[in-house]
């Protein structure tokens, strides 16, 4: 079942926002309440959470688009197993350290 992702009400005088960035892509797995995207207004920046567990089915607007309160942002295929989201940046692993040289043998007279 598809669950719509909509622009939330952000305040009494706020009627539109700009999509700043999506944290997810189509096909990515999501958990309920996980941040999906960020909206900006002249007064506030808001993260829009996932309304259900599933996978991002569609993204209807792209970063930079202006949207009205209540507008459709995309949809989630509820219960679908999506692909894991790609990590934001590859983790750097430290190079393995060389083993210390063995201590020299002491000759005893």
N, CA and C atoms as an extended XYZ file, in Angstrom:
327
Properties=species:S:1:pos:R:3:atomname:S:1:resname:S:1:resid:I:1 pbc="F F F"
N         0.825       -1.163        0.000 N   UNK     1
C         0.000        0.000        0.000 CA  UNK     1
C         0.885        1.247        0.000 C   UNK     1
N         0.556        2.245       -0.796 N   UNK     2
C         1.315        3.486       -0.865 CA  UNK     2
C         0.848        4.475        0.190 C   UNK     2
N         1.796        5.059        0.885 N   UNK     3
C         1.531        6.086        1.880 CA  UNK     3
C         2.124        7.390        1.342 C   UNK     3
N         1.319        8.435        1.309 N   UNK     4
C         1.783        9.716        0.786 CA  UNK     4
C         2.656       10.446        1.805 C   UNK     4
N         3.678       11.120        1.283 N   UNK     5
C         4.523       12.001        2.080 CA  UNK     5
C         4.106       13.415        1.688 C   UNK     5
N         3.605       14.176        2.654 N   UNK     6
C         3.098       15.519        2.361 CA  UNK     6
C         3.837       16.582        3.162 C   UNK     6
N         3.796       17.804        2.650 N   UNK     7
C         4.382       18.947        3.353 CA  UNK     7
C         3.550       19.194        4.616 C   UNK     7
N         4.187       19.155        5.783 N   UNK     8
C         3.443       19.359        7.027 CA  UNK     8
C         3.100       20.839        7.245 C   UNK     8
N         2.158       21.088        8.119 N   UNK     9
C         1.843       22.447        8.550 CA  UNK     9
C         3.012       22.927        9.397 C   UNK     9
N         3.518       24.124        9.070 N   UNK    10
C         4.721       24.596        9.757 CA  UNK    10
C         4.493       25.835       10.603 C   UNK    10
N         3.305       26.318       10.644 N   UNK    11
C         3.019       27.507       11.437 CA  UNK    11
C         1.897       28.285       10.783 C   UNK    11
N         1.305       29.129       11.546 N   UNK    12
C         0.123       29.853       11.130 CA  UNK    12
C         0.337       30.701        9.870 C   UNK    12
N         1.480       31.374        9.751 N   UNK    13
C         1.686       32.265        8.607 CA  UNK    13
C         2.545       31.649        7.508 C   UNK    13
N         3.001       30.414        7.683 N   UNK    14
C         3.861       29.762        6.694 CA  UNK    14
C         2.988       28.953        5.735 C   UNK    14
N         3.063       29.309        4.437 N   UNK    15
C         2.232       28.615        3.450 CA  UNK    15
C         3.049       27.831        2.436 C   UNK    15
N         4.357       28.116        2.346 N   UNK    16
C         5.194       27.391        1.403 CA  UNK    16
C         6.597       27.218        1.960 C   UNK    16
N         7.324       26.281        1.343 N   UNK    17
C         8.690       25.984        1.759 CA  UNK    17
C         9.490       25.566        0.527 C   UNK    17
N        10.789       25.530        0.679 N   UNK    18
C        11.674       25.064       -0.377 CA  UNK    18
C        12.283       23.743        0.068 C   UNK    18
N        12.314       22.767       -0.839 N   UNK    19
C        12.946       21.486       -0.538 CA  UNK    19
C        14.455       21.733       -0.530 C   UNK    19
N        15.069       21.625        0.642 N   UNK    20
C        16.503       21.868        0.766 CA  UNK    20
C        17.296       20.663        0.268 C   UNK    20
N        16.932       19.471        0.749 N   UNK    21
C        17.625       18.252        0.317 CA  UNK    21
C        16.860       17.021        0.765 C   UNK    21
N        17.012       15.976       -0.009 N   UNK    22
C        16.467       14.667        0.333 CA  UNK    22
C        17.584       13.879        0.990 C   UNK    22
N        17.269       13.171        2.068 N   UNK    23
C        18.229       12.293        2.725 CA  UNK    23
C        18.174       10.893        2.119 C   UNK    23
N        17.098       10.589        1.405 N   UNK    24
C        16.862        9.262        0.821 CA  UNK    24
C        16.658        9.377       -0.677 C   UNK    24
N        16.780        8.240       -1.371 N   UNK    25
C        16.518        8.157       -2.813 CA  UNK    25
C        15.407        7.142       -3.041 C   UNK    25
N        14.825        7.162       -4.237 N   UNK    26
C        13.802        6.167       -4.575 CA  UNK    26
C        14.401        4.776       -4.401 C   UNK    26
N        13.627        3.907       -3.765 N   UNK    27
C        14.063        2.533       -3.530 CA  UNK    27
C        14.725        2.310       -2.187 C   UNK    27
N        15.125        3.393       -1.500 N   UNK    28
C        15.776        3.245       -0.196 CA  UNK    28
C        14.780        2.782        0.865 C   UNK    28
N        15.252        1.920        1.741 N   UNK    29
C        14.450        1.473        2.884 CA  UNK    29
C        14.359        2.597        3.906 C   UNK    29
N        13.197        2.718        4.547 N   UNK    30
C        13.001        3.730        5.590 CA  UNK    30
C        12.242        3.132        6.763 C   UNK    30
N        12.449        3.710        7.914 N   UNK    31
C        11.724        3.342        9.136 CA  UNK    31
C        10.827        4.508        9.530 C   UNK    31
N         9.681        4.200       10.118 N   UNK    32
C         8.757        5.241       10.589 CA  UNK    32
C         9.529        6.257       11.435 C   UNK    32
N         9.242        7.533       11.199 N   UNK    33
C         9.822        8.677       11.909 CA  UNK    33
C        11.275        8.982       11.545 C   UNK    33
N        11.853        8.234       10.612 N   UNK    34
C        13.201        8.536       10.141 CA  UNK    34
C        13.139        9.762        9.221 C   UNK    34
N        14.065       10.730        9.362 N   UNK    35
C        14.029       11.916        8.499 CA  UNK    35
C        14.221       11.548        7.024 C   UNK    35
N        13.338       12.077        6.160 N   UNK    36
C        13.399       11.801        4.730 CA  UNK    36
C        13.979       12.964        3.939 C   UNK    36
N        13.575       14.178        4.320 N   UNK    37
C        14.023       15.363        3.614 CA  UNK    37
C        13.966       16.559        4.530 C   UNK    37
N        14.557       17.647        4.058 N   UNK    38
C        14.586       18.868        4.822 CA  UNK    38
C        13.911       19.976        4.021 C   UNK    38
N        13.010       20.702        4.678 N   UNK    39
C        12.317       21.842        4.072 CA  UNK    39
C        12.792       23.114        4.754 C   UNK    39
N        12.944       24.181        3.964 N   UNK    40
C        13.351       25.470        4.518 CA  UNK    40
C        12.316       26.537        4.204 C   UNK    40
N        12.078       27.416        5.169 N   UNK    41
C        11.247       28.602        4.959 CA  UNK    41
C        12.072       29.784        5.436 C   UNK    41
N        11.517       30.983        5.301 N   UNK    42
C        12.238       32.148        5.799 CA  UNK    42
C        12.273       32.168        7.327 C   UNK    42
N        11.474       31.322        7.974 N   UNK    43
C        11.399       31.309        9.433 CA  UNK    43
C        11.977       30.053       10.087 C   UNK    43
N        11.946       28.932        9.379 N   UNK    44
C        12.301       27.672       10.028 CA  UNK    44
C        12.826       26.649        9.011 C   UNK    44
N        13.632       25.712        9.504 N   UNK    45
C        14.052       24.546        8.731 CA  UNK    45
C        13.452       23.333        9.423 C   UNK    45
N        12.782       22.473        8.637 N   UNK    46
C        12.048       21.341        9.199 CA  UNK    46
C        12.459       20.049        8.493 C   UNK    46
N        12.683       18.997        9.275 N   UNK    47
C        12.885       17.668        8.708 CA  UNK    47
C        11.530       16.983        8.628 C   UNK    47
N        11.252       16.347        7.483 N   UNK    48
C         9.988       15.638        7.301 CA  UNK    48
C        10.259       14.155        7.568 C   UNK    48
N         9.575       13.562        8.565 N   UNK    49
C         9.803       12.160        8.906 CA  UNK    49
C         8.980       11.205        8.031 C   UNK    49
N         9.443        9.968        7.958 N   UNK    50
C         8.701        8.923        7.245 CA  UNK    50
C         7.418        8.609        8.005 C   UNK    50
N         6.274        8.579        7.310 N   UNK    51
C         5.018        8.268        7.980 CA  UNK    51
C         4.820        6.775        8.248 C   UNK    51
N         5.694        5.914        7.670 N   UNK    52
C         5.544        4.465        7.845 CA  UNK    52
C         6.857        3.770        7.502 C   UNK    52
N         6.988        2.513        7.914 N   UNK    53
C         8.112        1.674        7.492 CA  UNK    53
C         7.879        1.255        6.045 C   UNK    53
N         8.936        1.111        5.287 N   UNK    54
C         8.796        0.641        3.908 CA  UNK    54
C         9.968        1.075        3.055 C   UNK    54
N         9.667        1.424        1.811 N   UNK    55
C        10.687        1.866        0.861 CA  UNK    55
C        10.166        3.087        0.122 C   UNK    55
N        11.063        4.028       -0.188 N   UNK    56
C        10.663        5.209       -0.952 CA  UNK    56
C        10.219        4.733       -2.332 C   UNK    56
N         8.958        4.963       -2.641 N   UNK    57
C         8.382        4.529       -3.916 CA  UNK    57
C         8.577        5.604       -4.983 C   UNK    57
N         8.230        6.842       -4.646 N   UNK    58
C         8.405        7.947       -5.587 CA  UNK    58
C         8.858        9.194       -4.840 C   UNK    58
N         9.590       10.037       -5.551 N   UNK    59
C         9.944       11.366       -5.085 CA  UNK    59
C         9.352       12.312       -6.110 C   UNK    59
N         8.370       13.125       -5.691 N   UNK    60
C         7.623       13.973       -6.616 CA  UNK    60
C         8.251       15.345       -6.832 C   UNK    60
N         9.109       15.780       -5.910 N   UNK    61
C         9.749       17.098       -6.026 CA  UNK    61
C        11.242       16.948       -5.766 C   UNK    61
N        12.015       17.826       -6.379 N   UNK    62
C        13.459       17.727       -6.190 CA  UNK    62
C        13.965       18.887       -5.341 C   UNK    62
N        15.199       18.783       -4.887 N   UNK    63
C        15.806       19.849       -4.099 CA  UNK    63
C        15.755       21.149       -4.891 C   UNK    63
N        15.379       22.215       -4.196 N   UNK    64
C        15.266       23.524       -4.833 CA  UNK    64
C        13.852       23.890       -5.226 C   UNK    64
N        12.951       22.905       -5.295 N   UNK    65
C        11.549       23.172       -5.648 CA  UNK    65
C        10.826       23.840       -4.481 C   UNK    65
N         9.902       24.742       -4.805 N   UNK    66
C         9.041       25.371       -3.807 CA  UNK    66
C         7.736       24.592       -3.752 C   UNK    66
N         7.299       24.283       -2.529 N   UNK    67
C         6.086       23.489       -2.328 CA  UNK    67
C         5.151       24.190       -1.353 C   UNK    67
N         3.871       23.942       -1.492 N   UNK    68
C         2.840       24.499       -0.614 CA  UNK    68
C         2.561       23.517        0.527 C   UNK    68
N         2.132       24.040        1.668 N   UNK    69
C         1.718       23.182        2.782 CA  UNK    69
C         0.635       22.232        2.272 C   UNK    69
N         0.793       20.946        2.561 N   UNK    70
C        -0.162       19.932        2.122 CA  UNK    70
C         0.179       19.305        0.783 C   UNK    70
N         1.172       19.850        0.057 N   UNK    71
C         1.563       19.301       -1.256 CA  UNK    71
C         2.187       17.923       -1.114 C   UNK    71
N         2.049       17.130       -2.160 N   UNK    72
C         2.634       15.792       -2.197 CA  UNK    72
C         4.129       15.891       -2.478 C   UNK    72
N         4.934       15.279       -1.602 N   UNK    73
C         6.382       15.248       -1.770 CA  UNK    73
C         6.843       13.945       -2.408 C   UNK    73
N         6.125       12.873       -2.135 N   UNK    74
C         6.485       11.554       -2.639 CA  UNK    74
C         5.612       10.508       -1.971 C   UNK    74
N         6.050        9.242       -2.082 N   UNK    75
C         5.274        8.178       -1.436 CA  UNK    75
C         6.193        7.060       -0.969 C   UNK    75
N         5.675        6.315       -0.011 N   UNK    76
C         6.371        5.159        0.554 CA  UNK    76
C         5.533        3.931        0.282 C   UNK    76
N         6.171        2.880       -0.176 N   UNK    77
C         5.509        1.593       -0.325 CA  UNK    77
C         5.599        0.922        1.045 C   UNK    77
N         4.492        0.964        1.767 N   UNK    78
C         4.487        0.480        3.148 CA  UNK    78
C         4.823       -0.993        3.226 C   UNK    78
N         5.751       -1.324        4.131 N   UNK    79
C         6.128       -2.709        4.357 CA  UNK    79
C         7.093       -3.272        3.342 C   UNK    79
N         7.376       -2.552        2.263 N   UNK    80
C         8.304       -3.049        1.240 CA  UNK    80
C         9.724       -3.005        1.779 C   UNK    80
N        10.497       -3.973        1.374 N   UNK    81
C        11.902       -4.008        1.762 CA  UNK    81
C        12.705       -3.291        0.690 C   UNK    81
N        13.159       -2.125        0.993 N   UNK    82
C        13.968       -1.360        0.047 CA  UNK    82
C        15.425       -1.684        0.234 C   UNK    82
N        16.236       -1.075       -0.609 N   UNK    83
C        17.672       -1.271       -0.462 CA  UNK    83
C        18.162       -0.379        0.663 C   UNK    83
N        19.202       -0.801        1.379 N   UNK    84
C        19.726        0.045        2.440 CA  UNK    84
C        20.248        1.343        1.842 C   UNK    84
N        20.086        2.434        2.539 N   UNK    85
C        20.587        3.727        2.060 CA  UNK    85
C        22.106        3.693        2.035 C   UNK    85
N        22.685        4.320        1.020 N   UNK    86
C        24.134        4.391        0.920 CA  UNK    86
C        24.658        5.264        2.050 C   UNK    86
N        25.803        4.900        2.603 N   UNK    87
C        26.348        5.730        3.673 CA  UNK    87
C        26.699        7.108        3.133 C   UNK    87
N        26.598        8.110        3.976 N   UNK    88
C        26.862        9.484        3.554 CA  UNK    88
C        28.288        9.660        3.053 C   UNK    88
N        29.233        9.049        3.708 N   UNK    89
C        30.629        9.120        3.280 CA  UNK    89
C        31.289        7.809        3.655 C   UNK    89
N        32.147        7.306        2.775 N   UNK    90
C        32.793        6.041        3.111 CA  UNK    90
C        33.665        6.203        4.358 C   UNK    90
N        33.579        5.216        5.205 N   UNK    91
C        34.371        5.244        6.426 CA  UNK    91
C        35.822        4.956        6.091 C   UNK    91
N        36.703        5.736        6.678 N   UNK    92
C        38.128        5.516        6.450 CA  UNK    92
C        38.619        4.560        7.509 C   UNK    92
N        39.363        3.565        7.064 N   UNK    93
C        39.920        2.620        8.018 CA  UNK    93
C        41.406        2.890        8.142 C   UNK    93
N        41.888        2.769        9.342 N   UNK    94
C        43.309        2.994        9.577 CA  UNK    94
C        44.101        1.822        9.019 C   UNK    94
N        45.258        2.145        8.481 N   UNK    95
C        46.135        1.089        7.969 CA  UNK    95
C        46.605        0.252        9.152 C   UNK    95
N        46.726       -1.065        8.942 N   UNK    96
C        47.184       -1.897       10.051 CA  UNK    96
C        48.596       -1.508       10.461 C   UNK    96
N        48.834       -1.505       11.742 N   UNK    97
C        50.158       -1.155       12.249 CA  UNK    97
C        51.067       -2.359       12.153 C   UNK    97
N        52.327       -2.078       11.862 N   UNK    98
C        53.314       -3.160       11.785 CA  UNK    98
C        53.576       -3.679       13.196 C   UNK    98
N        53.840       -4.954       13.274 N   UNK    99
C        54.141       -5.550       14.573 CA  UNK    99
C        55.485       -5.013       15.051 C   UNK    99
N        55.614       -4.771       16.347 N   UNK   100
C        56.900       -4.264       16.842 CA  UNK   100
C        57.985       -5.307       16.656 C   UNK   100
N        59.193       -4.826       16.441 N   UNK   101
C        60.338       -5.744       16.264 CA  UNK   101
C        60.585       -6.472       17.583 C   UNK   101
N        61.022       -7.727       17.495 N   UNK   102
C        61.283       -8.465       18.738 CA  UNK   102
C        62.450       -7.836       19.492 C   UNK   102
N        62.403       -7.922       20.810 N   UNK   103
C        63.482       -7.368       21.642 CA  UNK   103
C        64.751       -8.191       21.425 C   UNK   103
N        65.902       -7.509       21.394 N   UNK   104
C        67.153       -8.257       21.196 CA  UNK   104
C        67.405       -9.179       22.384 C   UNK   104
N        68.079      -10.336       22.111 N   UNK   105
C        68.406      -11.280       23.181 CA  UNK   105
C        69.572      -10.746       23.964 C   UNK   105
N        69.526      -10.928       25.231 N   UNK   106
C        70.613      -10.502       26.107 CA  UNK   106
C        71.472      -11.714       26.383 C   UNK   106
N        72.750      -11.564       26.107 N   UNK   107
C        73.679      -12.648       26.449 CA  UNK   107
C        74.091      -12.472       27.907 C   UNK   107
N        74.071      -13.548       28.651 N   UNK   108
C        74.487      -13.465       30.042 CA  UNK   108
C        75.840      -14.159       30.175 C   UNK   108
N        76.814      -13.572       30.881 N   UNK   109
C        78.161      -14.190       30.995 CA  UNK   109
C        78.224      -15.364       31.900 C   UNK   109
